[in-house]
Tab-separated table of N, CA, C and O in Angstrom:
chain	number	residue	atom	x	y	z
U	1	MET	N	32.226	-114.529	-93.646
U	1	MET	CA	31.118	-115.706	-92.883
U	1	MET	C	31.512	-116.787	-93.559
U	1	MET	O	31.532	-117.212	-94.579
U	2	LYS	N	31.721	-117.785	-92.718
U	2	LYS	CA	31.721	-119.312	-93.199
U	2	LYS	C	30.601	-120.025	-92.694
U	2	LYS	O	30.157	-120.266	-91.518
U	3	ILE	N	30.104	-121.149	-93.947
U	3	ILE	CA	28.972	-121.752	-93.530
U	3	ILE	C	29.405	-122.949	-93.410
U	3	ILE	O	30.255	-123.658	-94.186
U	4	THR	N	28.712	-123.696	-92.549
U	4	THR	CA	29.023	-125.073	-92.165
U	4	THR	C	27.722	-125.825	-91.811
U	4	THR	O	26.523	-125.163	-91.865
U	5	ASN	N	27.633	-126.868	-91.795
U	5	ASN	CA	26.312	-127.856	-91.883
U	5	ASN	C	25.526	-127.472	-90.827
U	5	ASN	O	24.227	-127.374	-90.890
U	6	ASP	N	26.103	-126.748	-89.674
U	6	ASP	CA	25.227	-126.411	-88.305
U	6	ASP	C	24.282	-125.278	-88.648
U	6	ASP	O	23.492	-125.086	-87.878
U	7	ARG	N	24.916	-124.347	-89.687
U	7	ARG	CA	24.208	-122.930	-90.087
U	7	ARG	C	22.801	-123.477	-91.102
U	7	ARG	O	21.911	-122.607	-90.940
U	8	ILE	N	22.963	-124.525	-91.480
U	8	ILE	CA	21.755	-124.915	-92.609
U	8	ILE	C	20.777	-125.330	-91.739
U	8	ILE	O	20.826	-126.326	-91.073
U	9	ILE	N	19.289	-125.013	-91.941
U	9	ILE	CA	18.391	-125.244	-91.290
U	9	ILE	C	17.544	-126.434	-91.864
U	9	ILE	O	17.985	-126.635	-93.085
U	10	LEU	N	16.836	-126.985	-91.327
U	10	LEU	CA	16.198	-128.126	-91.724
U	10	LEU	C	15.023	-128.076	-92.335
U	10	LEU	O	14.251	-127.135	-92.077
U	11	ASP	N	14.459	-128.964	-92.944
U	11	ASP	CA	12.845	-128.693	-93.698
U	11	ASP	C	12.103	-128.687	-92.810
U	11	ASP	O	10.950	-128.160	-93.209
U	12	SER	N	12.103	-128.983	-91.625
U	12	SER	CA	11.226	-129.222	-90.612
U	12	SER	C	11.294	-127.788	-89.715
U	12	SER	O	10.131	-127.413	-89.173
U	13	ASP	N	12.115	-126.720	-90.283
U	13	ASP	CA	11.859	-125.553	-89.547
U	13	ASP	C	11.169	-124.582	-90.488
U	13	ASP	O	11.159	-124.659	-91.377
U	14	PRO	N	10.318	-124.047	-89.633
U	14	PRO	CA	9.226	-123.163	-90.369
U	14	PRO	C	9.803	-122.086	-91.112
U	14	PRO	O	9.145	-121.603	-91.967
U	15	ARG	N	11.079	-121.697	-90.731
U	15	ARG	CA	11.714	-120.510	-91.572
U	15	ARG	C	11.780	-120.939	-92.902
U	15	ARG	O	12.084	-119.776	-93.790
U	16	ILE	N	12.003	-122.343	-93.231
U	16	ILE	CA	12.084	-122.540	-94.568
U	16	ILE	C	11.215	-122.256	-95.776
U	16	ILE	O	11.345	-122.002	-96.687
U	17	ARG	N	9.832	-122.066	-95.224
U	17	ARG	CA	8.796	-121.960	-95.858
U	17	ARG	C	8.301	-120.533	-96.077
U	17	ARG	O	7.387	-120.149	-96.469
U	18	SER	N	8.793	-119.387	-95.234
U	18	SER	CA	8.870	-117.938	-95.329
U	18	SER	C	9.069	-117.558	-96.240
U	18	SER	O	10.130	-117.986	-97.445
U	19	LYS	N	8.419	-116.259	-96.884
U	19	LYS	CA	8.789	-115.541	-98.122
U	19	LYS	C	10.189	-114.974	-98.015
U	19	LYS	O	10.128	-114.085	-96.887
U	20	SER	N	10.757	-114.905	-99.080
U	20	SER	CA	12.080	-114.228	-99.281
U	20	SER	C	11.773	-112.886	-99.740
U	20	SER	O	10.997	-112.901	-100.868
U	21	GLU	N	12.692	-112.118	-99.361
U	21	GLU	CA	12.438	-110.597	-99.837
U	21	GLU	C	13.425	-110.575	-101.165
U	21	GLU	O	14.494	-111.209	-101.042
U	22	PRO	N	13.230	-109.709	-102.130
U	22	PRO	CA	14.068	-109.587	-103.209
U	22	PRO	C	15.049	-108.663	-102.776
U	22	PRO	O	15.356	-108.035	-101.813
U	23	VAL	N	16.380	-109.000	-103.502
U	23	VAL	CA	17.433	-108.006	-103.268
U	23	VAL	C	17.604	-107.033	-104.459
U	23	VAL	O	17.382	-107.290	-105.484
U	24	THR	N	18.381	-106.039	-104.064
U	24	THR	CA	18.873	-104.910	-105.154
U	24	THR	C	20.015	-105.233	-105.866
U	24	THR	O	20.717	-105.707	-105.056
U	25	LEU	N	20.306	-104.699	-107.116
U	25	LEU	CA	21.623	-104.742	-107.543
U	25	LEU	C	21.857	-103.022	-107.898
U	25	LEU	O	21.122	-102.379	-108.318
U	26	PRO	N	23.164	-103.137	-107.672
U	26	PRO	CA	24.436	-103.777	-107.377
U	26	PRO	C	23.955	-104.458	-106.080
U	26	PRO	O	23.202	-103.749	-105.006
U	27	LEU	N	24.645	-105.562	-105.484
U	27	LEU	CA	24.482	-106.010	-104.040
U	27	LEU	C	24.925	-105.253	-103.124
U	27	LEU	O	26.205	-104.601	-103.237
U	28	SER	N	24.264	-105.046	-102.175
U	28	SER	CA	24.908	-104.679	-100.957
U	28	SER	C	26.346	-105.435	-100.232
U	28	SER	O	26.206	-106.836	-100.815
U	29	LYS	N	27.052	-104.788	-99.755
U	29	LYS	CA	28.186	-105.256	-99.264
U	29	LYS	C	27.879	-106.577	-98.515
U	29	LYS	O	28.581	-107.703	-98.549
U	30	GLU	N	26.755	-106.501	-97.708
U	30	GLU	CA	26.307	-107.764	-96.795
U	30	GLU	C	25.881	-108.672	-97.730
U	30	GLU	O	26.173	-109.901	-97.274
U	31	ASP	N	25.080	-108.596	-98.791
U	31	ASP	CA	24.622	-109.404	-99.577
U	31	ASP	C	25.752	-110.243	-100.487
U	31	ASP	O	25.468	-111.088	-100.782
U	32	GLU	N	26.523	-109.462	-100.973
U	32	GLU	CA	27.877	-109.971	-101.501
U	32	GLU	C	28.556	-110.954	-100.636
U	32	GLU	O	29.098	-111.847	-101.250
U	33	GLU	N	28.896	-110.489	-99.640
U	33	GLU	CA	29.530	-111.600	-98.386
U	33	GLU	C	28.880	-112.666	-98.539
U	33	GLU	O	29.619	-113.801	-98.436
U	34	LEU	N	27.440	-112.733	-98.351
U	34	LEU	CA	26.777	-113.747	-98.104
U	34	LEU	C	26.687	-114.612	-99.213
U	34	LEU	O	26.677	-115.788	-99.179
U	35	LEU	N	26.316	-113.991	-100.679
U	35	LEU	CA	26.696	-114.591	-101.793
U	35	LEU	C	27.765	-115.442	-101.996
U	35	LEU	O	27.886	-116.848	-102.374
U	36	ARG	N	29.025	-114.800	-101.592
U	36	ARG	CA	30.415	-115.245	-101.846
U	36	ARG	C	30.661	-116.557	-100.752
U	36	ARG	O	31.182	-117.587	-100.935
U	37	ALA	N	30.127	-116.387	-99.403
U	37	ALA	CA	30.019	-117.566	-98.582
U	37	ALA	C	29.230	-118.807	-98.986
U	37	ALA	O	29.405	-119.677	-99.013
U	38	MET	N	28.012	-118.457	-99.602
U	38	MET	CA	27.114	-119.653	-100.082
U	38	MET	C	27.710	-120.317	-101.200
U	38	MET	O	27.851	-121.527	-101.333
U	39	ILE	N	28.698	-119.569	-102.533
U	39	ILE	CA	28.892	-120.333	-103.267
U	39	ILE	C	30.382	-121.071	-102.881
U	39	ILE	O	30.735	-122.036	-103.270
U	40	THR	N	31.043	-120.391	-102.060
U	40	THR	CA	32.006	-121.110	-101.334
U	40	THR	C	31.889	-122.403	-100.792
U	40	THR	O	32.311	-123.461	-100.881
U	41	TYR	N	30.660	-122.401	-99.955
U	41	TYR	CA	30.159	-123.563	-99.250
U	41	TYR	C	30.190	-124.789	-100.589
U	41	TYR	O	30.246	-125.831	-100.331
U	42	VAL	N	29.122	-124.235	-101.630
U	42	VAL	CA	28.810	-125.279	-102.547
U	42	VAL	C	30.016	-126.013	-103.329
U	42	VAL	O	30.273	-127.020	-103.443
U	43	ARG	N	30.931	-124.898	-103.512
U	43	ARG	CA	32.200	-125.555	-104.046
U	43	ARG	C	33.168	-126.419	-103.279
U	43	ARG	O	33.579	-127.486	-103.898
U	44	ASP	N	33.179	-126.037	-102.284
U	44	ASP	CA	34.174	-126.895	-101.274
U	44	ASP	C	33.108	-128.264	-100.866
U	44	ASP	O	33.901	-129.447	-100.616
U	45	SER	N	31.968	-128.219	-100.798
U	45	SER	CA	31.079	-129.389	-100.551
U	45	SER	C	31.210	-130.479	-101.655
U	45	SER	O	31.209	-131.755	-101.614
U	46	GLN	N	31.873	-129.851	-102.904
U	46	GLN	CA	31.794	-130.656	-104.151
U	46	GLN	C	33.467	-131.412	-104.191
U	46	GLN	O	33.677	-132.176	-105.004
U	47	ASP	N	34.342	-130.717	-103.328
U	47	ASP	CA	35.544	-130.905	-103.263
U	47	ASP	C	35.709	-132.081	-102.407
U	47	ASP	O	35.707	-131.866	-101.051
U	48	ASP	N	36.105	-133.520	-102.385
U	48	ASP	CA	35.922	-134.638	-101.787
U	48	ASP	C	36.897	-134.220	-100.420
U	48	ASP	O	36.799	-134.540	-99.379
U	49	GLU	N	38.164	-133.782	-100.670
U	49	GLU	CA	38.866	-133.508	-99.591
U	49	GLU	C	38.514	-132.730	-98.785
U	49	GLU	O	38.614	-132.986	-97.213
U	50	ILE	N	38.113	-131.657	-99.094
U	50	ILE	CA	37.691	-130.340	-98.255
U	50	ILE	C	36.458	-130.829	-97.616
U	50	ILE	O	36.076	-130.741	-96.582
U	51	ALA	N	35.569	-131.600	-98.186
U	51	ALA	CA	34.244	-131.772	-97.580
U	51	ALA	C	34.336	-132.736	-96.651
U	51	ALA	O	33.607	-132.697	-95.639
U	52	GLU	N	35.138	-133.457	-96.766
U	52	GLU	CA	35.757	-134.607	-95.742
U	52	GLU	C	36.150	-134.073	-94.410
U	52	GLU	O	35.593	-134.226	-93.345
U	53	ARG	N	37.430	-133.208	-94.872
U	53	ARG	CA	37.630	-132.517	-93.744
U	53	ARG	C	36.949	-131.775	-92.837
U	53	ARG	O	37.138	-131.689	-91.757
U	54	GLU	N	35.993	-130.956	-93.511
U	54	GLU	CA	35.052	-130.023	-92.905
U	54	GLU	C	33.597	-130.586	-92.670
U	54	GLU	O	32.702	-129.874	-91.818
U	55	GLY	N	33.572	-131.856	-92.854
U	55	GLY	CA	32.400	-132.442	-92.807
U	55	GLY	C	30.971	-131.961	-93.430
U	55	GLY	O	29.953	-131.779	-92.678
U	56	LEU	N	31.433	-131.477	-94.575
U	56	LEU	CA	30.154	-130.835	-95.464
U	56	LEU	C	29.559	-131.643	-96.053
U	56	LEU	O	30.001	-132.959	-96.601
U	57	ARG	N	28.027	-131.781	-96.415
U	57	ARG	CA	27.237	-132.526	-97.099
U	57	ARG	C	27.482	-132.040	-98.575
U	57	ARG	O	27.328	-130.670	-98.795
U	58	PRO	N	27.291	-132.513	-99.816
U	58	PRO	CA	27.470	-132.184	-100.959
U	58	PRO	C	26.132	-131.801	-101.363
U	58	PRO	O	25.092	-131.746	-100.781
U	59	ALA	N	26.474	-130.404	-102.101
U	59	ALA	CA	25.562	-129.507	-102.506
U	59	ALA	C	25.796	-129.055	-103.982
U	59	ALA	O	27.018	-129.067	-104.695
U	60	VAL	N	24.768	-128.753	-104.727
U	60	VAL	CA	24.729	-128.461	-106.068
U	60	VAL	C	24.423	-126.867	-105.785
U	60	VAL	O	24.781	-126.016	-106.790
U	61	GLY	N	23.610	-126.523	-104.777
U	61	GLY	CA	23.282	-125.135	-104.866
U	61	GLY	C	22.755	-124.986	-103.372
U	61	GLY	O	22.506	-125.841	-102.627
U	62	ILE	N	22.572	-123.652	-102.924
U	62	ILE	CA	22.194	-123.441	-101.811
U	62	ILE	C	21.540	-121.975	-101.756
U	62	ILE	O	22.097	-121.032	-102.592
U	63	ALA	N	20.405	-121.895	-101.185
U	63	ALA	CA	19.490	-120.489	-101.006
U	63	ALA	C	19.588	-120.075	-99.627
U	63	ALA	O	19.812	-120.639	-98.726
U	64	ALA	N	19.677	-118.479	-99.485
U	64	ALA	CA	19.675	-118.038	-98.484
U	64	ALA	C	19.118	-118.384	-97.309
U	64	ALA	O	19.214	-118.389	-96.083
U	65	ILE	N	17.304	-118.573	-97.843
U	65	ILE	CA	16.571	-119.154	-96.766
U	65	ILE	C	16.958	-120.324	-96.230
U	65	ILE	O	16.526	-120.673	-95.019
U	66	GLN	N	17.817	-121.159	-96.568
U	66	GLN	CA	18.277	-122.448	-95.893
U	66	GLN	C	19.271	-122.052	-94.807
U	66	GLN	O	19.436	-123.058	-93.933
U	67	LEU	N	19.716	-121.047	-94.995
U	67	LEU	CA	20.481	-120.207	-93.761
U	67	LEU	C	19.515	-119.522	-92.864
U	67	LEU	O	20.039	-118.766	-91.839
U	68	GLY	N	18.166	-119.604	-92.964
U	68	GLY	CA	17.381	-118.693	-92.216
U	68	GLY	C	17.385	-117.031	-92.498
U	68	GLY	O	16.806	-116.330	-91.703
U	69	ILE	N	17.846	-116.892	-93.708
U	69	ILE	CA	18.146	-115.321	-94.130
U	69	ILE	C	16.995	-115.336	-95.352
U	69	ILE	O	17.244	-115.827	-96.312
U	70	PRO	N	15.852	-114.545	-95.253
U	70	PRO	CA	14.858	-114.663	-95.963
U	70	PRO	C	15.113	-113.375	-97.037
U	70	PRO	O	14.615	-112.604	-97.120
U	71	LYS	N	16.163	-113.943	-98.028
U	71	LYS	CA	16.238	-113.046	-98.886
U	71	LYS	C	16.461	-113.851	-100.354
U	71	LYS	O	16.878	-115.057	-100.441
U	72	GLN	N	16.221	-113.419	-101.496
U	72	GLN	CA	16.021	-114.020	-102.615
U	72	GLN	C	17.512	-114.213	-103.402
U	72	GLN	O	17.911	-113.658	-104.346
U	73	LEU	N	18.379	-114.879	-102.705
U	73	LEU	CA	19.624	-115.292	-103.329
U	73	LEU	C	20.028	-116.610	-103.242
U	73	LEU	O	19.661	-117.363	-102.304
U	74	ILE	N	20.524	-117.030	-104.222
U	74	ILE	CA	20.744	-118.611	-104.444
U	74	ILE	C	22.024	-118.662	-105.063
U	74	ILE	O	22.693	-117.952	-106.197
U	75	ALA	N	22.877	-119.831	-104.656
U	75	ALA	CA	24.260	-120.065	-105.159
U	75	ALA	C	24.291	-121.264	-105.718
U	75	ALA	O	23.969	-122.568	-105.031
U	76	VAL	N	24.721	-121.616	-107.065
U	76	VAL	CA	24.668	-122.658	-107.697
U	76	VAL	C	26.057	-123.188	-108.659
U	76	VAL	O	26.574	-122.038	-108.885
U	77	SER	N	26.402	-124.245	-108.451
U	77	SER	CA	27.956	-124.434	-109.017
U	77	SER	C	27.751	-125.787	-109.481
U	77	SER	O	27.635	-127.022	-108.875
U	78	VAL	N	27.898	-125.908	-110.803
U	78	VAL	CA	27.632	-127.021	-111.720
U	78	VAL	C	29.175	-127.671	-112.009
U	78	VAL	O	29.559	-126.816	-113.061
U	79	PRO	N	29.495	-128.448	-111.728
U	79	PRO	CA	30.803	-129.041	-112.036
U	79	PRO	C	31.077	-129.283	-113.662
U	79	PRO	O	29.955	-129.803	-114.260
U	80	THR	N	32.111	-129.237	-114.330
U	80	THR	CA	32.161	-129.256	-115.689
U	80	THR	C	33.026	-130.312	-116.259
U	80	THR	O	33.423	-130.724	-117.503
U	81	GLU	N	33.392	-131.116	-115.303
U	81	GLU	CA	34.388	-132.574	-115.297
U	81	GLU	C	33.582	-133.428	-116.427
U	81	GLU	O	32.368	-133.711	-116.062
């Protein structure tokens, strides 16, 4: 799964305020793929070259609900530079 700006829902979308469901550990294959796509989006958005090429908005983190997926998953990447 590739996350682009088009997949990220806006604050005005009512889904952003829906209650997210917990996920179980170990993660299911589906949840693991989602989490990997989320962290890839965040890291790519912090790379100026990739972000410009793919038109990504800068992000420190992203939650699954921002993709319209009501699961308690969040990906955060804080650069160490």
